Structures are given as C-alpha cells and as structure tokens.
C-alpha atoms as one frame of an Amber mdcrd trajectory, in Angstrom:
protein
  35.163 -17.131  36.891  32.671 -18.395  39.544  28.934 -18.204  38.441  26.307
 -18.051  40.762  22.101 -18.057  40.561  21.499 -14.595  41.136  19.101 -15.399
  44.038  22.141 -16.641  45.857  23.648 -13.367  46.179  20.727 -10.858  46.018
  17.890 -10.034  47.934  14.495 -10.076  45.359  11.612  -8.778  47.115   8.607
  -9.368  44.560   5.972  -6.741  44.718   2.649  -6.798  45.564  -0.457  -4.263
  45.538  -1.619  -2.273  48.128  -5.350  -2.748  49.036  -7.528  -0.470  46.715
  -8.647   1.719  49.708  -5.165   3.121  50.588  -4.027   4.543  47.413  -4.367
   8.295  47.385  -3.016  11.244  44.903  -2.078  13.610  47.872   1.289  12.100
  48.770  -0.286  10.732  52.220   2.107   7.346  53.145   4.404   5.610  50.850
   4.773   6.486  46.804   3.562   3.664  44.827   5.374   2.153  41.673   3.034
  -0.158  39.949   5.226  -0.990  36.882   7.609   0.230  34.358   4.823   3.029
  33.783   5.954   4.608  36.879   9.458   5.036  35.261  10.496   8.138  33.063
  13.539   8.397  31.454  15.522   6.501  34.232  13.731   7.632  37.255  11.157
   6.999  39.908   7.837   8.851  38.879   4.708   7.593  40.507   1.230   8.439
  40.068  -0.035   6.995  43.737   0.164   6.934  46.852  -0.533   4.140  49.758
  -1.235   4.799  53.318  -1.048   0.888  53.595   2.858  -0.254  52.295   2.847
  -4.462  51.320   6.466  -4.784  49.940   8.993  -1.722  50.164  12.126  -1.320
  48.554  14.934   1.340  49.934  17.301   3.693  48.338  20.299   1.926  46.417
  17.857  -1.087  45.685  17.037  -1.637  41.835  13.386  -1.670  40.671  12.916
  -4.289  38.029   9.586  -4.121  35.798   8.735  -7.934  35.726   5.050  -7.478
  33.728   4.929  -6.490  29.938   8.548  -4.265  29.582  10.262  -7.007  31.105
  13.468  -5.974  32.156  12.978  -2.253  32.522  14.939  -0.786  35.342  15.724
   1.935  37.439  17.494   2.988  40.655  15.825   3.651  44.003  16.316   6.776
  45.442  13.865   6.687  48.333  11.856   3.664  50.269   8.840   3.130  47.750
   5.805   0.738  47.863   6.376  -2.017  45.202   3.434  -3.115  43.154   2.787
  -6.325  41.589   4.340  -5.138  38.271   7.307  -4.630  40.277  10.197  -6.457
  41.579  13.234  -4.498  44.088  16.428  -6.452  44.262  19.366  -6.070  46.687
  22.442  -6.676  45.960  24.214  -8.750  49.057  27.399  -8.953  50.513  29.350
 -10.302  47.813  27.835  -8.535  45.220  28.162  -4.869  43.863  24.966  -2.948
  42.813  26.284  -1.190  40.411  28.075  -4.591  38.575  24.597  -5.736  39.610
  22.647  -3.138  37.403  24.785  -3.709  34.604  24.108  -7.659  34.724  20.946
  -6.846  34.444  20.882  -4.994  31.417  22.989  -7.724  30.067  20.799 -10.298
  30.886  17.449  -8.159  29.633  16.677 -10.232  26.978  17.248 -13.734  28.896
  14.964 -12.749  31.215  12.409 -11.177  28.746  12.391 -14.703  26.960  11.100
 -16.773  30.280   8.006 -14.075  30.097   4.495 -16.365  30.212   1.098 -14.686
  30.101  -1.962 -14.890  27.709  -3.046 -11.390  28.652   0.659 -10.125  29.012
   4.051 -11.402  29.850   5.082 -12.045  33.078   8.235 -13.519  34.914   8.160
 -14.386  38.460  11.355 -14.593  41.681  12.256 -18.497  40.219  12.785 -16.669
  36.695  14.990 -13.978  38.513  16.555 -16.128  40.891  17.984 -18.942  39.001
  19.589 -15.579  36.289  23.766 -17.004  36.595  25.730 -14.382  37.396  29.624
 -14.128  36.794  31.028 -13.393  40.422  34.548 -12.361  40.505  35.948 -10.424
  43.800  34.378  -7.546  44.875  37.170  -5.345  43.654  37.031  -6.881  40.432
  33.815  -6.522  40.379  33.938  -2.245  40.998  36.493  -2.172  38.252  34.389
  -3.993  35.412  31.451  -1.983  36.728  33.679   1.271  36.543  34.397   0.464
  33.219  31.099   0.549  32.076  30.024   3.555  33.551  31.969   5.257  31.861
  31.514   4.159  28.093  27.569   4.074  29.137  28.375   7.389  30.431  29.724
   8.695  26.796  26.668   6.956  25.245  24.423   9.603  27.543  26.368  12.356
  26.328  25.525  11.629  22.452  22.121  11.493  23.324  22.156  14.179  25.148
  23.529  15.844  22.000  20.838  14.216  20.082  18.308  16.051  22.219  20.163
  19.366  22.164  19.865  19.786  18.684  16.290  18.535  18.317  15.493  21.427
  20.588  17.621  23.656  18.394  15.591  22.588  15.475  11.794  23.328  17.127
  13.596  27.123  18.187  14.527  27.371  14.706  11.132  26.921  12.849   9.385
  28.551  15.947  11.298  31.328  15.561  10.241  31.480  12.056   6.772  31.704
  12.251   6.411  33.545  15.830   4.086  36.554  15.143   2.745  35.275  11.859
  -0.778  36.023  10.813  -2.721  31.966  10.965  -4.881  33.031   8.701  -4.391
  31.013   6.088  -5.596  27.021   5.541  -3.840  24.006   4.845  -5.361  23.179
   1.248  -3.654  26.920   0.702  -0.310  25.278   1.096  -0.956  21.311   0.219
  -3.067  19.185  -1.786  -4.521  16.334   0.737  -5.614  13.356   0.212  -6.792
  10.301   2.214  -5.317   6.854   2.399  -6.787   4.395   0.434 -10.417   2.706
   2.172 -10.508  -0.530   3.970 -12.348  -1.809   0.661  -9.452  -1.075  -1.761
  -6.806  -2.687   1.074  -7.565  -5.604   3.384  -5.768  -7.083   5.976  -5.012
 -10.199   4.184  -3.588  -8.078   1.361  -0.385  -7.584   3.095   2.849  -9.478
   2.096   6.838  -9.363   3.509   9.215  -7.823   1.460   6.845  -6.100  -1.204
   5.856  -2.579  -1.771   5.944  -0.753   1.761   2.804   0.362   3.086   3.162
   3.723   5.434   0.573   3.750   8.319   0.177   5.871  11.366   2.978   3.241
  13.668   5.576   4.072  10.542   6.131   7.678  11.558   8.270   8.017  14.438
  10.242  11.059  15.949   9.075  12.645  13.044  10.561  10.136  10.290   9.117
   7.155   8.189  10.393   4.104   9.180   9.668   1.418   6.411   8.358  -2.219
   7.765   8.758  -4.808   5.000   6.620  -6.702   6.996   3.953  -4.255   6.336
   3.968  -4.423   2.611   1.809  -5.225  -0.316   2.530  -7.152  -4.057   3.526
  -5.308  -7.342  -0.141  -6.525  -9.002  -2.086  -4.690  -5.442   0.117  -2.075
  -6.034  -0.391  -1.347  -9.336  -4.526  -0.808  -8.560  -3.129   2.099  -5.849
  -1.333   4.257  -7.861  -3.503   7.024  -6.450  -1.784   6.499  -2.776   2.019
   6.294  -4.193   4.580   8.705  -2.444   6.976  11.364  -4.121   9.591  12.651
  -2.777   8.656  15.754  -0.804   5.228  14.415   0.473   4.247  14.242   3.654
   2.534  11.344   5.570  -0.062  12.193   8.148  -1.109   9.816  10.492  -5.178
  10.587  10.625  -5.928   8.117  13.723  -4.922   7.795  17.090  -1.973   9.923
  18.241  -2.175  13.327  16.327   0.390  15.475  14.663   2.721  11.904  13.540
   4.057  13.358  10.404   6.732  11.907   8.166   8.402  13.573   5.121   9.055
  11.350   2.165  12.806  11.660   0.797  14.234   9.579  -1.852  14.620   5.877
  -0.609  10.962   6.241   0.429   9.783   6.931  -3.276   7.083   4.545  -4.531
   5.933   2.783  -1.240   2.069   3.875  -0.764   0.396   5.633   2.140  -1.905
   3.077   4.463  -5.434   3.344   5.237  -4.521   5.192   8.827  -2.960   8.068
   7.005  -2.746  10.763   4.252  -1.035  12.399   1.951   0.151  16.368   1.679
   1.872  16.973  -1.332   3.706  20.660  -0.797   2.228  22.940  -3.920   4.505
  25.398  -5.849   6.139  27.573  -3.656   5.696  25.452  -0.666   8.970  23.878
   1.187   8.517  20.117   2.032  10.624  20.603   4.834   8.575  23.413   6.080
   5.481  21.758   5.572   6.719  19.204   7.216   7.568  20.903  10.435   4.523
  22.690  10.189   2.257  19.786  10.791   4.260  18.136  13.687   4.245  21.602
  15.443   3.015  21.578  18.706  -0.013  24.070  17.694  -1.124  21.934  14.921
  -0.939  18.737  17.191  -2.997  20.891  19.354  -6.157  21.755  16.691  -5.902
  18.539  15.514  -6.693  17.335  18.561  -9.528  19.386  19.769 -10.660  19.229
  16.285 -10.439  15.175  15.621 -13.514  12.755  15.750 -14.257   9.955  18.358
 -14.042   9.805  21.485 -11.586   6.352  22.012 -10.197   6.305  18.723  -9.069
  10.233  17.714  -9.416  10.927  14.056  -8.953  12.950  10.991 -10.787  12.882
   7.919  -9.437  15.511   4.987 -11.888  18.305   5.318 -10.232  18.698   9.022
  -7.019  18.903   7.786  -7.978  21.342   4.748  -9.390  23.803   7.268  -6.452
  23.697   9.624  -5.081  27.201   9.917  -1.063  27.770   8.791   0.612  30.798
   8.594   2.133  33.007   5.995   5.308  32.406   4.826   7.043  33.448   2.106
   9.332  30.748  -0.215  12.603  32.315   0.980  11.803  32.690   4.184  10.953
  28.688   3.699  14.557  28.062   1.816  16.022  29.348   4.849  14.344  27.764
   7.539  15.345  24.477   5.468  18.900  25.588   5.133  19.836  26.033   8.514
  17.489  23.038   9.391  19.579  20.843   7.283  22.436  21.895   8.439  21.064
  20.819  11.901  20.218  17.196  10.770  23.538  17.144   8.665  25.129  17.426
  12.672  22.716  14.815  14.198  23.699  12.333  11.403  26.954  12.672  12.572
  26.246  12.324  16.049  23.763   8.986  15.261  26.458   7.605  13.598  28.674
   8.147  16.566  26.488   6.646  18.772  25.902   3.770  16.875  29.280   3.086
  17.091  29.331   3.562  20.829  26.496   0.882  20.888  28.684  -1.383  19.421
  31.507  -0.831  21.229  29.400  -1.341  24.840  27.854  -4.506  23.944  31.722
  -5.416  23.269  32.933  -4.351  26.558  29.401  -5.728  28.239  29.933  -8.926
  26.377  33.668  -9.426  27.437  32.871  -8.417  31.358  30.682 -11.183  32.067
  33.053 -13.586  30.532  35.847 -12.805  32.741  37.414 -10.592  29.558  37.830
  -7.845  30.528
C-alpha cells in the first residue's frame, strides 16, 4: 500500500486568534473554537464569537485540538473561526474524510508524542504534515472507512446503554426519596471522619505498589479507582489505622469538586482514605448503597457547595458534612432501593464487559486497515 505525508493529501489550515476586540457572546460574526474546550461530547460548542474571522474552517472539515488534548477531534458542521488551539484539516482529492477521521484517531497517540511545551504541549502543521498515511484507492478507501463506522457505530450503542441505565439508576433513588421530610442530619445516618492531616502524611511518604491511598482524583463516576502509584508502606500504614476502609464506607472527597463519593466494596478493604477526603461509615440500619447515593445526589452536591469554604479551592471540613440535611428512610425501604439498584449495575457489568470487548475488537480492525489488512 502507498504511504503518503499527510500534508501531501490534505489541506491543514492552523488556527490563529482573533484580535481581543472582536470576540463577543451575542453570536455577532463567526463562532469561535479556541480548543478542545469548545468540544462536547463530539460536537462544536463555542463560548465566543468574532466579528473579525483569521483562519476559518467549513462544514465537512475536521477540527483537530493541537494544544494540551492533543488529538481531540470533531467534525465541522458549519464555517467556524479557528483559534490557535485549533487546527481544521481538509481532506483532498485523493483522500476520503471519513478514512481521514479514522487515521486520525489511529494516529492520536503518534501525534500526542511530538507534543513540546513547558507550559503545555503543543504540536505544530510540520508535526501534522509529515503524519504517513496508508493511501489505497478511493474506493478502497470508503470501504475500510465503512467498515469502521460501523463497529465504532456498535461501540456508541453500548455506551449509549451505559448512559441509559445510569439515568435509570438516579430515577430509581430519586424516586425513593421524592417527598421525604430533610429533616434529618448526616451524623444521624453516618459516623464521619476526616482524612488523616498533612502532618501524619507527607508527600514524600508515598510509595508504588504499597497500601493504596484514596484521595479526592480516586473517585470517579461515582467509584474508587485504586492508583498504586498513590500508595504508602506497611510500617506508614500501620501508624493510620484510624483512616483504614471497611467494606461499606464511603469516601468523600472534601476539596475541590463536591459531591465525589466512592463506596468501598471488598477488593478496596484495607487501603486508607487521603488527606483530601473522609470517611462515612453507614451506622446500624443504614444501607451503604443508599448512603452512598445519597451523598453524590445532585441536592447534596448542591449544599455542599453553597455550604463549602474558600473561595479558589472549595472545601469541607466534618462539622459541614455532620449538619448536611438527609431524609428519612426507613431500612427496607433502603434494602429495596439497593435491590433493584443492583440489579441495575449487575446489567451495566454486562454491558462494560461487552464493550470492552468491542474495544478490542476495533483497535483489531483499526490496526489491520492501515496495514492494507483488511
């Protein structure tokens, strides 16, 4: 198969930004894309406006982020301003767009890896340009790129899945407490307790592949996700037995973003909560699960929030979170939120694992298209 610099067969127009005086929120001129911040969830949407246009992409062209998420992409759909963060390619003649836009995602990681910057990373039109590209006929080309659609296309589906029954769970637990009495307080339903002090654990106390240390950038969509990297030694461990995690507690990240909230399970057991966060551990009667989903409810995100200290740096200390106001529920009602909740995440499970497995299966068929395999 013929390979090609990219430049050869594609038009990069590198962005550049407006002068200061012609940006404008009221939609007057040309919307502006600055960077990859200016794309949500594979679409165009900007925050600015420019009366005064430098470099302008049109519809069918492919946005590239070229600053900090190197690599990021997504179509255009309308002639938009380009900003320095920015780069719009064309594909030519000879080359597909959509084959094109899957090239690119193959070649993400290439390109992330010429990124130079002290500040941030950074690749320039030389770093795009000289990208080799696999160029088989045009037809061939549509086929390959058909190809992919449509296993990318099965991917979208899962998560799409993924996303139905993550709204499924919210209705669930919403509908269990919608009309219930807040009246009661968070130390009613939890004993809480802050992460250890910066005196008890210091930066330089941290180790790879010790005891896991759980801090606020651990919880994620509402799980903990364990960094070995982030980790301490048996002997520091053994002077924070205070800060250990059971099964059933629940992390709580107390700075920056609020309501992150993880539940411990089983292969969690033993690793300690971090200085950023702190422990609720359910009391009798008290569903983990539910507790759980009570403090990464939107309403409790929302008094934590108004309710948190500092004004660049949110945060909780534990009287905050004592006084936080919960409902009442009663233990069965609690059982059976977590019974159909599981049953909810026993379906997801199935569906990750699915998806996984689609990964896998694209990166095969991505892998084999642009060597001539497929």
């Amino acid at each position: 198969m013929r390979m090609v610099e990219l430049g050869s067969v594609c038009t990069i127009t590198m962005g550049q930004a407006p002068s200061g005086d012609s940006y404008n929120g009221s939609e007057d001129g040309l919307p502006l894309i600055a960077g990859a911040g200016d794309f949500m969830n594979g679409t165009i949407l900007p925050k600015k406006y420019t009366t005064r246009p430098t470099k302008v992409c049109k519809p069918g062209d492919i946005v590239l982020s070229i600053r900090a998420s190197i690599g990021a992409k997504v179509p255009a759909d309308a002639d938009y301003c380009l900003g320095r963060g920015v780069a719009g390619l064309t594909a030519g003649p000879e080359l597909d767009s959509s084959y094109l836009w899957h090239f690119l995602s193959k070649a993400e990681r290439e390109l992330f890896s010429k990124g130079k910057g002290a500040t941030f990373l950074q690749v320039n039109r030389a770093d795009i340009s000289e990208l080799e590209i696999p160029l088989p006929p045009l037809d061939e080309q549509r086929r390959i790129a058909a190809i992919l659609d449509q296993a990318d296309a099965i991917r979208t589906k899962r998560r799409q899945t993924l996303a139905h029954l993550d709204d499924l769970s919210r209705s669930i637990f919403r509908g269990a407490i919608e009309g219930r009495d807040w009246s009661g307080r968070v130390e009613g339903i939890a004993e809480v307790q802050i992460g250890p002090f910066g005196s008890l654990l210091h930066k330089h106390d941290y180790i790879n592949d010790g005891i896991p240390v759980i801090n606020p950038m651990h919880l994620v969509d509402g799980k903990i996700t364990v960094d070995r990297s982030f980790s301490v030694s048996p002997e520091k461990a053994a002077g924070l037995t205070a800060f250990r995690l059971i099964e059933g507690d629940v992390v709580l990240g107390r700075r920056g973003e609020m309501g992150r909230a993880g539940l411990v399970k089983r292969e969690h057991v033993g690793s300690l909560c971090g200085t950023g966060s702190m422990i609720l551990r359910p009391r009798e009667g008290i569903v983990p699960e539910y507790l759980h989903a009570l403090m990464a409810s939107v309403r409790m995100k929302d008094h934590l929030k108004r309710n948190s200290l500092g004004a660049t740096l949110p945060n909780l200390n534990s009287d905050i979170v004592r006084n936080a106001p919960v409902p009442e529920l009663a233990e069965d009602q609690q059982k059976s939120y977590r019974s159909r909740n599981e049953c909810i995440a026993r379906m997801a499970e199935a569906v990750q694992r699915a998806l996984a497995a689609d990964d896998e299966l694209f990166a095969a068929l991505q892998s084999r298209a642009f060597r001539g395999e497929l």
